Coordinates of C-alpha atoms in Angstrom, one line a residue:
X1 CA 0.0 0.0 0.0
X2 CA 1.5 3.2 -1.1
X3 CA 2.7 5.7 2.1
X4 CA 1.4 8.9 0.0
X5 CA -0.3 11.4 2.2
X6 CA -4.2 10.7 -0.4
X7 CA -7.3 12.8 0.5
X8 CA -9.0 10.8 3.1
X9 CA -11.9 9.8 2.4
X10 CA -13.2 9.7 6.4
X11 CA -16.5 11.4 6.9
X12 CA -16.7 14.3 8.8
X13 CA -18.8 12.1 11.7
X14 CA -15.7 9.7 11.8
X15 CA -13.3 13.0 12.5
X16 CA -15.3 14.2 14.9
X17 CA -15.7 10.9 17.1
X18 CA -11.8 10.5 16.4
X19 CA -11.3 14.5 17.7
X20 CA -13.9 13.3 20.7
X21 CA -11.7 10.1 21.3
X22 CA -8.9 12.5 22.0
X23 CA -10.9 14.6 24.5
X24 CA -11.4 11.6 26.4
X25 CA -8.0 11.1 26.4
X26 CA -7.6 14.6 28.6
X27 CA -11.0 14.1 30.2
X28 CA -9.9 14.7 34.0
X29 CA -8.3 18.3 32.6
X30 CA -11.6 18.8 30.6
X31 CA -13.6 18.1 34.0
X32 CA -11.3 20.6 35.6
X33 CA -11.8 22.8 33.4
X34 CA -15.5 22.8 33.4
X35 CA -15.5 22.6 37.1
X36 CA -13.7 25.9 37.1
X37 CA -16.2 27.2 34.6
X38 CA -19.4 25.7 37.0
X39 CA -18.1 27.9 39.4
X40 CA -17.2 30.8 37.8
X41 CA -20.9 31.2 36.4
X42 CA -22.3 30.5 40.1
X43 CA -20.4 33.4 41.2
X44 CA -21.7 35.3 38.5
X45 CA -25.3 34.4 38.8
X46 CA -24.5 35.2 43.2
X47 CA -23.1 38.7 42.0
X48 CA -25.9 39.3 39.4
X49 CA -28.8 38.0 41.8
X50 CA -27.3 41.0 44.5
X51 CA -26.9 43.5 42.2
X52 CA -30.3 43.4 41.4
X53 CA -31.1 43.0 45.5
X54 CA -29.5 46.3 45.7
X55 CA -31.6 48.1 43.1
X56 CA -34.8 46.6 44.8
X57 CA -33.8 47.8 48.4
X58 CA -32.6 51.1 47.2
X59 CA -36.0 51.8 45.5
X60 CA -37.6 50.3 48.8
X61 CA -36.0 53.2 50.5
X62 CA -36.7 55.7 47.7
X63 CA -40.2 54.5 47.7
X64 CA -41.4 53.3 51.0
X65 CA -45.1 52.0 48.8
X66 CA -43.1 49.8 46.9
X67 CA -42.6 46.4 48.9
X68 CA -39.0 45.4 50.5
X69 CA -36.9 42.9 48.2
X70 CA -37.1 39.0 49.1
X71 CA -33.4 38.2 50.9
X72 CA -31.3 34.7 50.4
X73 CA -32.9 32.2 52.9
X74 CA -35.5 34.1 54.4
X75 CA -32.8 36.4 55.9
X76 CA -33.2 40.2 55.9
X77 CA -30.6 42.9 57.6
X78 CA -30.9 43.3 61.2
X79 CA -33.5 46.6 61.5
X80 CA -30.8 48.5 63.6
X81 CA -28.2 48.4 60.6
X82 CA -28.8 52.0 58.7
X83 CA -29.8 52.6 55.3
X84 CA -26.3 53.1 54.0
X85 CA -24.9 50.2 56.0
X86 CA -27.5 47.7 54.4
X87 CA -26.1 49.2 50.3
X88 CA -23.0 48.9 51.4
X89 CA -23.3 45.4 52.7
X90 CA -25.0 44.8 48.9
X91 CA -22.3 46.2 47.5
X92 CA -19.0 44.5 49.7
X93 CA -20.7 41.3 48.8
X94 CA -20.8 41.7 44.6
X95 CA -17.1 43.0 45.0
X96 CA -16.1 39.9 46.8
X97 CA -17.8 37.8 43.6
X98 CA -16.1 39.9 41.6
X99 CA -12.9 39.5 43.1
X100 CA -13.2 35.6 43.7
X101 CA -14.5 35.2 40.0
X102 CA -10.8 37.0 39.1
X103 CA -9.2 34.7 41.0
X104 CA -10.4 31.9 39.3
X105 CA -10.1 33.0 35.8
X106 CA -6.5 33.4 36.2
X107 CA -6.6 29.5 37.1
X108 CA -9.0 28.6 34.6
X109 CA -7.1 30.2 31.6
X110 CA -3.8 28.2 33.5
X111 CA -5.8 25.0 33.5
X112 CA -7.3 25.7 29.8
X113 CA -3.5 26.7 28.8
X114 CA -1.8 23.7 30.5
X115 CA -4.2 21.1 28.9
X116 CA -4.1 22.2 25.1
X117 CA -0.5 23.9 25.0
X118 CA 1.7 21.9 27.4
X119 CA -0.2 18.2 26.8
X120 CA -2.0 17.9 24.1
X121 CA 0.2 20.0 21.7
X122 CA 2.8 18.2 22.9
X123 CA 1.6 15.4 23.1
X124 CA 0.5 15.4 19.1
X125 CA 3.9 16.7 17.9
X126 CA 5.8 13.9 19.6
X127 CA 3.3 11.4 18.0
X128 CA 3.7 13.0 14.8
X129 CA 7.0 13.1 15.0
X130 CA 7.9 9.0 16.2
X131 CA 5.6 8.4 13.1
X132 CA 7.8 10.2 10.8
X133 CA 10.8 8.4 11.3
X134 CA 9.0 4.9 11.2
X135 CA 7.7 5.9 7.7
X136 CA 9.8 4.3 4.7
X137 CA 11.4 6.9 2.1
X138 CA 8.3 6.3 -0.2
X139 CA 6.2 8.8 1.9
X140 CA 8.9 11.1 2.3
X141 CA 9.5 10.5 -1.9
X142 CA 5.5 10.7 -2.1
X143 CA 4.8 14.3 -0.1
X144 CA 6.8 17.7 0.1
X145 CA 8.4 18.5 3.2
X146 CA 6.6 21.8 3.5
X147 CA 3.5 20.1 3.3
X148 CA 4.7 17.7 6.3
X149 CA 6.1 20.8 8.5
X150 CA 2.8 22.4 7.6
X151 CA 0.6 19.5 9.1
X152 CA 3.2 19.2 12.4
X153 CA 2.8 23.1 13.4
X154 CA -0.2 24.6 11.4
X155 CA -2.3 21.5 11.8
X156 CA -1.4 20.2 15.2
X157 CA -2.9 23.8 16.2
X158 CA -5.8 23.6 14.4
X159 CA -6.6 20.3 15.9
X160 CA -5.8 21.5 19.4
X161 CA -8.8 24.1 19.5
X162 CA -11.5 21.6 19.2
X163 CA -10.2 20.4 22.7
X164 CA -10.8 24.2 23.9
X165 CA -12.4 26.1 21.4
X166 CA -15.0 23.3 20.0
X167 CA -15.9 20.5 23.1
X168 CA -15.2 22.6 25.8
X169 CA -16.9 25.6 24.5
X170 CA -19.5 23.3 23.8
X171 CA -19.8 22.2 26.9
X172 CA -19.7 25.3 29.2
X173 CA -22.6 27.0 26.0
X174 CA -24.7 23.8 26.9
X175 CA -23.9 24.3 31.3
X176 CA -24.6 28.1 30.8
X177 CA -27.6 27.8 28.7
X178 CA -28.8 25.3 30.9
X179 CA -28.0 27.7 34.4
X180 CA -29.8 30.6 32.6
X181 CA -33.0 29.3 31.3
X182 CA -33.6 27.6 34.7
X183 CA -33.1 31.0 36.3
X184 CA -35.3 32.8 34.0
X185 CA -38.0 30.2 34.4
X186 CA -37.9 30.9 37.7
X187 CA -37.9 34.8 37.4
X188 CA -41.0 34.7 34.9
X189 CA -42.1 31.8 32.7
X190 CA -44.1 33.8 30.1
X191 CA -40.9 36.2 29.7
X192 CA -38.8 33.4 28.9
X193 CA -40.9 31.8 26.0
X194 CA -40.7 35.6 24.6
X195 CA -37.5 36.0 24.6
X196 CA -36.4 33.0 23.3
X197 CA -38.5 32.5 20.8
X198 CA -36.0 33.5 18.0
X199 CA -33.1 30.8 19.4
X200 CA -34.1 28.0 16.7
X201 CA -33.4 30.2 13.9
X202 CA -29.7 30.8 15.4
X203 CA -29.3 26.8 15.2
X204 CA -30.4 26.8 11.7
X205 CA -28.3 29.6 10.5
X206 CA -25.5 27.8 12.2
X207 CA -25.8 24.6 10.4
X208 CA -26.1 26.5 6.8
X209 CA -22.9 28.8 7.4
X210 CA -21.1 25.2 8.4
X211 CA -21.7 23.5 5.3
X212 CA -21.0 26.5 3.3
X213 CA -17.4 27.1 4.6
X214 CA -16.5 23.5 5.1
X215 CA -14.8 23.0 1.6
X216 CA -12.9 26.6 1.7
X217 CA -11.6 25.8 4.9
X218 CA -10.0 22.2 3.5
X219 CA -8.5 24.7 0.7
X220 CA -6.9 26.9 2.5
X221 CA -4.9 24.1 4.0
X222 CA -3.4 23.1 0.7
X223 CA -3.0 26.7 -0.7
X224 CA -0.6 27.7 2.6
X225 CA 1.2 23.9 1.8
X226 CA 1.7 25.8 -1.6
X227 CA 2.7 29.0 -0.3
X228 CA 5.3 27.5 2.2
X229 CA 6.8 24.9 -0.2
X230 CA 7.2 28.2 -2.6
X231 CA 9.2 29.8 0.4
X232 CA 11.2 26.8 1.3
X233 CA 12.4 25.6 -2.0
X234 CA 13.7 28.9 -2.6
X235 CA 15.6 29.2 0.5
X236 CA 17.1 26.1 0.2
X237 CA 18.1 26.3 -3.5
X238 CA 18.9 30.6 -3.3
X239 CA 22.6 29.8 -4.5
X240 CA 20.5 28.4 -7.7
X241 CA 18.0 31.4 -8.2
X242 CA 20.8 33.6 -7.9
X243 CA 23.6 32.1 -10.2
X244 CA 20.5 32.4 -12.7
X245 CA 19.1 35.5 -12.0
X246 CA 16.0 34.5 -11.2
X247 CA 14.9 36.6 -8.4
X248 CA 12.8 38.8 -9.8
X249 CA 10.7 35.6 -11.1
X250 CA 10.8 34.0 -7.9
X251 CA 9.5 37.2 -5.9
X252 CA 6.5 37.1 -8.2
X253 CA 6.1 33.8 -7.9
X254 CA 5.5 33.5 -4.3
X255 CA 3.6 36.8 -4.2
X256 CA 1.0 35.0 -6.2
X257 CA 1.1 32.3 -4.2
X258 CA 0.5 34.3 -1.0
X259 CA -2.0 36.2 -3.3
X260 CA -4.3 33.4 -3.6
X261 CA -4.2 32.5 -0.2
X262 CA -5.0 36.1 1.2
X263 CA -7.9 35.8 -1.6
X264 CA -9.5 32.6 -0.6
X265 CA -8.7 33.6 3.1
X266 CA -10.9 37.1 2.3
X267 CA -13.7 34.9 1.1
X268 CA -14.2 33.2 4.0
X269 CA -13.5 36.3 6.4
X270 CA -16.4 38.0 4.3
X271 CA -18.6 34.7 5.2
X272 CA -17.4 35.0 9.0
X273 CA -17.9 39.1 9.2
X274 CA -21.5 38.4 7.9
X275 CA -22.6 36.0 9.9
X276 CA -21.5 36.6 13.4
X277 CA -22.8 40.3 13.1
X278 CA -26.0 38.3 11.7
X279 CA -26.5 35.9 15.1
X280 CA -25.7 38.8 17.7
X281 CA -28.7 41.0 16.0
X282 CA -30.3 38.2 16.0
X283 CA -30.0 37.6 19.6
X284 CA -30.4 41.5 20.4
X285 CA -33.8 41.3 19.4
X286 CA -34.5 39.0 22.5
X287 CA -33.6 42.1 24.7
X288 CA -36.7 44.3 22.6
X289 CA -38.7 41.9 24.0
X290 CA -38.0 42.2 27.0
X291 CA -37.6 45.8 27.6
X292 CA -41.5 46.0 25.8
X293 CA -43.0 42.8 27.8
X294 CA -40.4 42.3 30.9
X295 CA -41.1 46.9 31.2
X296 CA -44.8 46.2 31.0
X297 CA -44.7 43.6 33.8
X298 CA -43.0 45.4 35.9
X299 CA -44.9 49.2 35.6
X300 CA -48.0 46.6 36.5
X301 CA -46.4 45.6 39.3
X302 CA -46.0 42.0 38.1
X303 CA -42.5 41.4 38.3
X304 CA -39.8 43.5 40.4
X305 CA -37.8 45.9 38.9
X306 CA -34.0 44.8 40.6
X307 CA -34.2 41.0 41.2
X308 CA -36.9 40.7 38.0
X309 CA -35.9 42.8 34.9
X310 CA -32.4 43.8 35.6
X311 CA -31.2 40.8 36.4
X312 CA -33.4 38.8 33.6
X313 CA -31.8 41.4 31.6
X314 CA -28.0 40.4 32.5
X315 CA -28.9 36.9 32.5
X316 CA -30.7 37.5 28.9
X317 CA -27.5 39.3 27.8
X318 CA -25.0 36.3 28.9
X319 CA -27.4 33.7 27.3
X320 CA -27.5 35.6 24.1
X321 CA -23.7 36.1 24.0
X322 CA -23.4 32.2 25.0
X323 CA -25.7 31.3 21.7
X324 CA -23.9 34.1 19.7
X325 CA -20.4 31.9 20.3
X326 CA -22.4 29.5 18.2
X327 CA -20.7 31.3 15.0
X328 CA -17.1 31.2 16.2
X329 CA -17.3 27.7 17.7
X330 CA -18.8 26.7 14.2
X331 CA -15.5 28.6 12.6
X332 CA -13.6 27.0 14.8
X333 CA -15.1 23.4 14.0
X334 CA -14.6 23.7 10.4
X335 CA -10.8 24.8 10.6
X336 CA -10.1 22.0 13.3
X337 CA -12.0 19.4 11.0
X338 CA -9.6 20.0 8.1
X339 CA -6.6 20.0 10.2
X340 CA -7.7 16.8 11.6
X341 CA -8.0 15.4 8.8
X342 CA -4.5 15.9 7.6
X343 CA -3.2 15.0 11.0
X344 CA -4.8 11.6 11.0
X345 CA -3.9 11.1 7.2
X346 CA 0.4 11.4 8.7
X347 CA -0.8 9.2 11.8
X348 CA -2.6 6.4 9.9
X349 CA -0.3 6.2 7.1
X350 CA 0.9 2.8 6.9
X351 CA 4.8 2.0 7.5
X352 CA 5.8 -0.4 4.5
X353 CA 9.8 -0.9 6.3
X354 CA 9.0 -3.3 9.4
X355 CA 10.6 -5.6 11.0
X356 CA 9.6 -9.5 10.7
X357 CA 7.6 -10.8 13.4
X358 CA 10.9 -12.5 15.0
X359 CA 13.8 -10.6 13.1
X360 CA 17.3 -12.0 13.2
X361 CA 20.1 -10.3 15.0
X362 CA 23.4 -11.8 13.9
X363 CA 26.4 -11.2 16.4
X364 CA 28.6 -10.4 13.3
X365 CA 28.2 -9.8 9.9
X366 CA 30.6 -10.9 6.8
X367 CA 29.4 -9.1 4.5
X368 CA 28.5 -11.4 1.3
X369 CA 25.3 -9.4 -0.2
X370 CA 23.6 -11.4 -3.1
X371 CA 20.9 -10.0 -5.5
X372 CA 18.5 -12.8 -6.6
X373 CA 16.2 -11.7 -9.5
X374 CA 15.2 -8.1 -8.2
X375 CA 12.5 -5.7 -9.7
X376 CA 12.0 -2.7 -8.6
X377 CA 9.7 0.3 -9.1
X378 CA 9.2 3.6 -7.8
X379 CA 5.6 3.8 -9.7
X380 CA 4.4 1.8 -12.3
X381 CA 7.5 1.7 -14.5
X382 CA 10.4 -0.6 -13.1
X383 CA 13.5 0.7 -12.4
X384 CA 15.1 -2.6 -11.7
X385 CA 14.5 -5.5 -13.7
X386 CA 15.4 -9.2 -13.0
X387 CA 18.7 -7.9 -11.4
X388 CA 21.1 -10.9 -10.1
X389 CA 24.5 -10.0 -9.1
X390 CA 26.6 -11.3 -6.1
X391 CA 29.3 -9.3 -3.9
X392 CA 32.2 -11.0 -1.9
X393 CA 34.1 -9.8 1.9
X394 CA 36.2 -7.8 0.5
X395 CA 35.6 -7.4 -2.8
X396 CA 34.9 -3.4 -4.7
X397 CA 31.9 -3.6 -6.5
X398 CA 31.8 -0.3 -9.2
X399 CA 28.2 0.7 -10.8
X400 CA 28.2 3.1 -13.6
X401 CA 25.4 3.8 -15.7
X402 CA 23.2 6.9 -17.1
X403 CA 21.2 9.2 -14.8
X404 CA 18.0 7.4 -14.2
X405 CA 19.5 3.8 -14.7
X406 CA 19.0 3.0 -11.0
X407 CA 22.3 3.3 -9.0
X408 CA 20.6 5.0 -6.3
X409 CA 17.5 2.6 -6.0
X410 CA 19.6 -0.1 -6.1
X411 CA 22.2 0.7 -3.2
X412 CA 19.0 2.3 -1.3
X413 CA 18.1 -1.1 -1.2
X414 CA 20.9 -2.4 0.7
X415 CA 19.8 -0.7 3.9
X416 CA 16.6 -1.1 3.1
X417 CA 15.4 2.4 2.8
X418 CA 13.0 0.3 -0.1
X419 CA 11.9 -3.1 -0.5
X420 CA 12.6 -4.7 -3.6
X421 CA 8.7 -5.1 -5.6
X422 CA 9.9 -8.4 -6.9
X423 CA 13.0 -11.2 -5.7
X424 CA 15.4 -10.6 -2.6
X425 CA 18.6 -9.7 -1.4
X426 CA 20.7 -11.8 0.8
X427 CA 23.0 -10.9 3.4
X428 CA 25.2 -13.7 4.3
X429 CA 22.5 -16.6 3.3
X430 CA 19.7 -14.4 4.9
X431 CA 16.8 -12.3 3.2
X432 CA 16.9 -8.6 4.4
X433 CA 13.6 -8.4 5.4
X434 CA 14.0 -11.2 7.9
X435 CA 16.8 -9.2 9.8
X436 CA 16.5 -6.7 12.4
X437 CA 16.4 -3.3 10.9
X438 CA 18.5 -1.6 13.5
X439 CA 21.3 -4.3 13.3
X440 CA 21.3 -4.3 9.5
X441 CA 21.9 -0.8 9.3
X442 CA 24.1 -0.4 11.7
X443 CA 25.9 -2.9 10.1
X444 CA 25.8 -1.0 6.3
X445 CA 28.0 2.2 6.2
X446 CA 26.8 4.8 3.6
X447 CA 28.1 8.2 1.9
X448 CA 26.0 10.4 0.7
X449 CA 25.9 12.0 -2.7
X450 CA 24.8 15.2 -0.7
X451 CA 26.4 15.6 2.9
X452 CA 24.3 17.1 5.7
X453 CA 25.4 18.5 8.7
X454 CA 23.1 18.8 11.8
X455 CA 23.1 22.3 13.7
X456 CA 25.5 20.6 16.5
X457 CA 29.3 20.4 17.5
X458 CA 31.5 18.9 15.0
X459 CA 32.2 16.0 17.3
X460 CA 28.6 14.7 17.5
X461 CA 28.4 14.8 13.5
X462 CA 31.1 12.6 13.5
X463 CA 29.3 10.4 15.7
X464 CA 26.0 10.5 14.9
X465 CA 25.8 7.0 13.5
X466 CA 27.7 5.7 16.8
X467 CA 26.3 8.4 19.8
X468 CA 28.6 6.9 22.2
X469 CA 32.1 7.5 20.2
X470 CA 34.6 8.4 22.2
X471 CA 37.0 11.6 21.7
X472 CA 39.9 9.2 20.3
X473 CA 37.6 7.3 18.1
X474 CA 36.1 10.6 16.2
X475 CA 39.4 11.9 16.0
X476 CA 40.6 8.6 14.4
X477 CA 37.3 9.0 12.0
X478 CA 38.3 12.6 11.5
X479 CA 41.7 11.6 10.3
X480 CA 40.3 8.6 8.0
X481 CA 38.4 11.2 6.0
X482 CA 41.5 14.1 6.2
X483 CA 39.7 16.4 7.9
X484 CA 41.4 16.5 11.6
X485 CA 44.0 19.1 10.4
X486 CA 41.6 22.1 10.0
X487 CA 39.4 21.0 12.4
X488 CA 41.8 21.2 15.0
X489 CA 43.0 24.4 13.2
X490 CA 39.5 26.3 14.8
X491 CA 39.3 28.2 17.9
X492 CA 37.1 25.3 19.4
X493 CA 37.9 22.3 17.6
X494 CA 35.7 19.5 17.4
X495 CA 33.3 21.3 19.9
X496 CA 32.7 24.1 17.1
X497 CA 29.0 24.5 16.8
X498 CA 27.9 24.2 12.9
X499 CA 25.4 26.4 11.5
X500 CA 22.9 25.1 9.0
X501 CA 24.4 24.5 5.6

């Protein structure tokens, strides 16, 4: 099965109970979370519910007609306290929920912050990563490095806020809603219906703008993998576009390709600018209602003016902005779905180079490699074909041959970076694929065509391929290859630090 990253054909259900499997994952953070939130709108509701106490008592005193407020548990202020000493009391108490509900949204954004940032960001990148150096060269061959970088930073992210921008918001919209329409049943039933009567057609215009953004959202995605291999090729080959002048060709190339991704991205912003402005008018109508019916109740002396309208009012105003954050968690869903998706396409690719189920290990390795009727194919069109040679210990084997005549694919073989489509190789009597990967490679010493050098000490390039070297046996390597004499000719020797390139 080929290793190229394909468009997956997973339905958008499937992503989302995958995306849900991950929550579950981080559920006792999630709980926290929401814990945190439960009591963050309790102490909003507490310093709502006296605020509108206040304006009750205070119009008590204004008016001494008008009937004294109802107090918490049938308590009421000792009748000694003064007039002033009663507000006051009011008001110490809705700065204490005030200050309490600071309090705990500095540790709820900690909480929120430490869940999606330090775990599961983490978490996903390290996964991604241990994937990537399972996969055989084929994928790598198969899909364009900016495309892959794209999908460990960009995408990772994108898949992140449906933790904390999708389920969670979700969640605390559902808790909230739930809170507030309880509390305005109990202020006034027949307000409530009123009010809320226009709430379906937020759900319905919620679902339309979803469907209608979904494809531009998967879009973008692949235009910025454009964009960013523009960017990176260039850097990386910018000894080329110079020696051939081709700057000036190069900047316009790339300022089309960021062109057509600030285009596509205004189309969507235009969809998103008219439709959240659309669901908050939507929900400000509910407060017309109210001020028309909830002010009639109250000049008829149906409702109170403090603990009825003002604080169905706040409440009103919180449940409307709670149904308004249907449009950005809706945004939000559509972005994480097609980051998901490419995500999961990296993490279920399928690793063609495995070991056998009980590899061999050999304690030492002769070296007699025999090639026993080998095709081999990058796509449909063999490279190798019916390919038998045999090589001694000890013996220099030369092969020459055109560009494109399969040098490369046939020593890639050797350490099995491929597997041959057709016959086997031996090593010592034994088919590659039944020996342990590690040991065969270690085993196989390789020079590149192109050298790379890591952005570490000149020491630890040397030993890369044996971590545990010590000073006298990279020095000895050093010398092997003629290059101790200008290393040791730098201020810092093999401890220099190399740059990229």
């Amino acid at each position: 099965m080929s290793e190229a990253i394909a468009a997956s054909e997973a339905s958008n259900s499937a992503l989302v109970r995958r995306m849900l499997g991950l929550c579950w994952e981080y559920r006792w953070g999630c709980v926290k979370v929401l814990l945190l939130q439960l009591l963050l709108l309790s102490l909003g509701l507490m310093g709502l519910g006296f605020t509108g106490l206040g304006i009750d008592q205070i119009r008590h005193y204004a008016l001494p007609e008008v009937p004294p407020p109802h107090w918490p548990l049938g308590w009421t202020p000792p009748a000694e306290w003064p007039r002033m000493g009663v507000i006051t009391f009011v008001a110490g108490l809705v700065l204490a929920f005030s200050l309490l509900r600071a309090v705990l949204n500095f540790f709820y954004h900690v909480e929120v912050n430490q869940l999606v940032q330090a775990e599961i960001v983490v978490n996903l990148r390290d996964q991604l990563y241990d994937k990537m150096q399972r996969l055989s060269f084929r994928f790598f061959d198969a899909n364009a490095s900016s495309s892959i970088i794209n999908r460990i930073t960009g995408d990772v992210q994108a898949l992140r806020s449906f933790v904390d921008q999708v389920v969670i918001q979700i969640l605390i919209m559902l808790l909230s809603l739930l809170v507030y329409l309880g509390y305005m049943l109990h202020i006034h039933v027949g307000l409530t219906i009123a009010c809320l009567i226009s709430t379906p057609l937020l759900w319905f215009a919620s679902g339309s703008f979803s469907r209608k953004v979904r494809p531009a959202f998967i879009r973008n995605r692949l235009l910025v993998d454009r964009m960013i291999a523009r960017f990176t090729e260039n850097f990386r080959g910018i000894k080329v576009v110079k020696s051939f002048a081709r700057e000036p060709h190069e900047i316009e190339a790339f300022r089309a390709a960021s062109e057509e991704v600030r285009t596509q991205q205004g189309w969507v912003f235009r969809r998103v600018s008219l439709y959240v402005p659309g669901i908050s008018l939507l929900s400000q109508v509910n407060l017309v209602v109210l001020l028309l019916y909830g002010g009639w109740l109250v000049i008829h002396g149906q409702m109170p003016l403090g603990s009825g309208l003002v604080v169905f009012a706040g409440i009103l105003n919180q449940f409307s902005g709670q149904v308004s954050n249907i449009g950005q968690i809706a945004n939000t869903m559509q972005q994480s779905l097609a980051g998901a998706r490419r995500v999961f396409e990296v993490l279920d690719a399928p690793v063609a180079i495995q070991n056998a189920p009980r590899p061999k290990a050999p304690e030492r390795v002769r070296g007699r490699l025999v090639f026993e009727n080998v095709w081999f194919a990058h796509g449909m069109e063999p490279v190798l074909r019916d390919l038998c040679f045999e090589a001694r210990p000890g013996e220099c084997l030369g092969i020459v041959g055109p560009t494109g005549a399969g040098k490369s694919a046939l020593t890639s073989l050797i350490p099995r970076f491929y597997d041959p489509t057709g016959g086997r190789i031996l090593l010592d009597g034994t088919d590659l694929r039944q020996l342990d990967l590690s040991t065969l490679r270690r085993n196989v010493g390789l020079v590149f065509q192109e050298s790379f050098l890591f952005s570490t000490t000149i020491g630890a390039n040397i030993a890369f391929g044996h971590p545990y070297a010590t000073p006298e046996q990279i020095g000895r390597a050093a010398r092997v290859a003629a290059a101790h004499d200008f290393i040791s000719e730098l201020p810092r020797g093999y401890e220099t630090i190399l740059g990229e390139g």
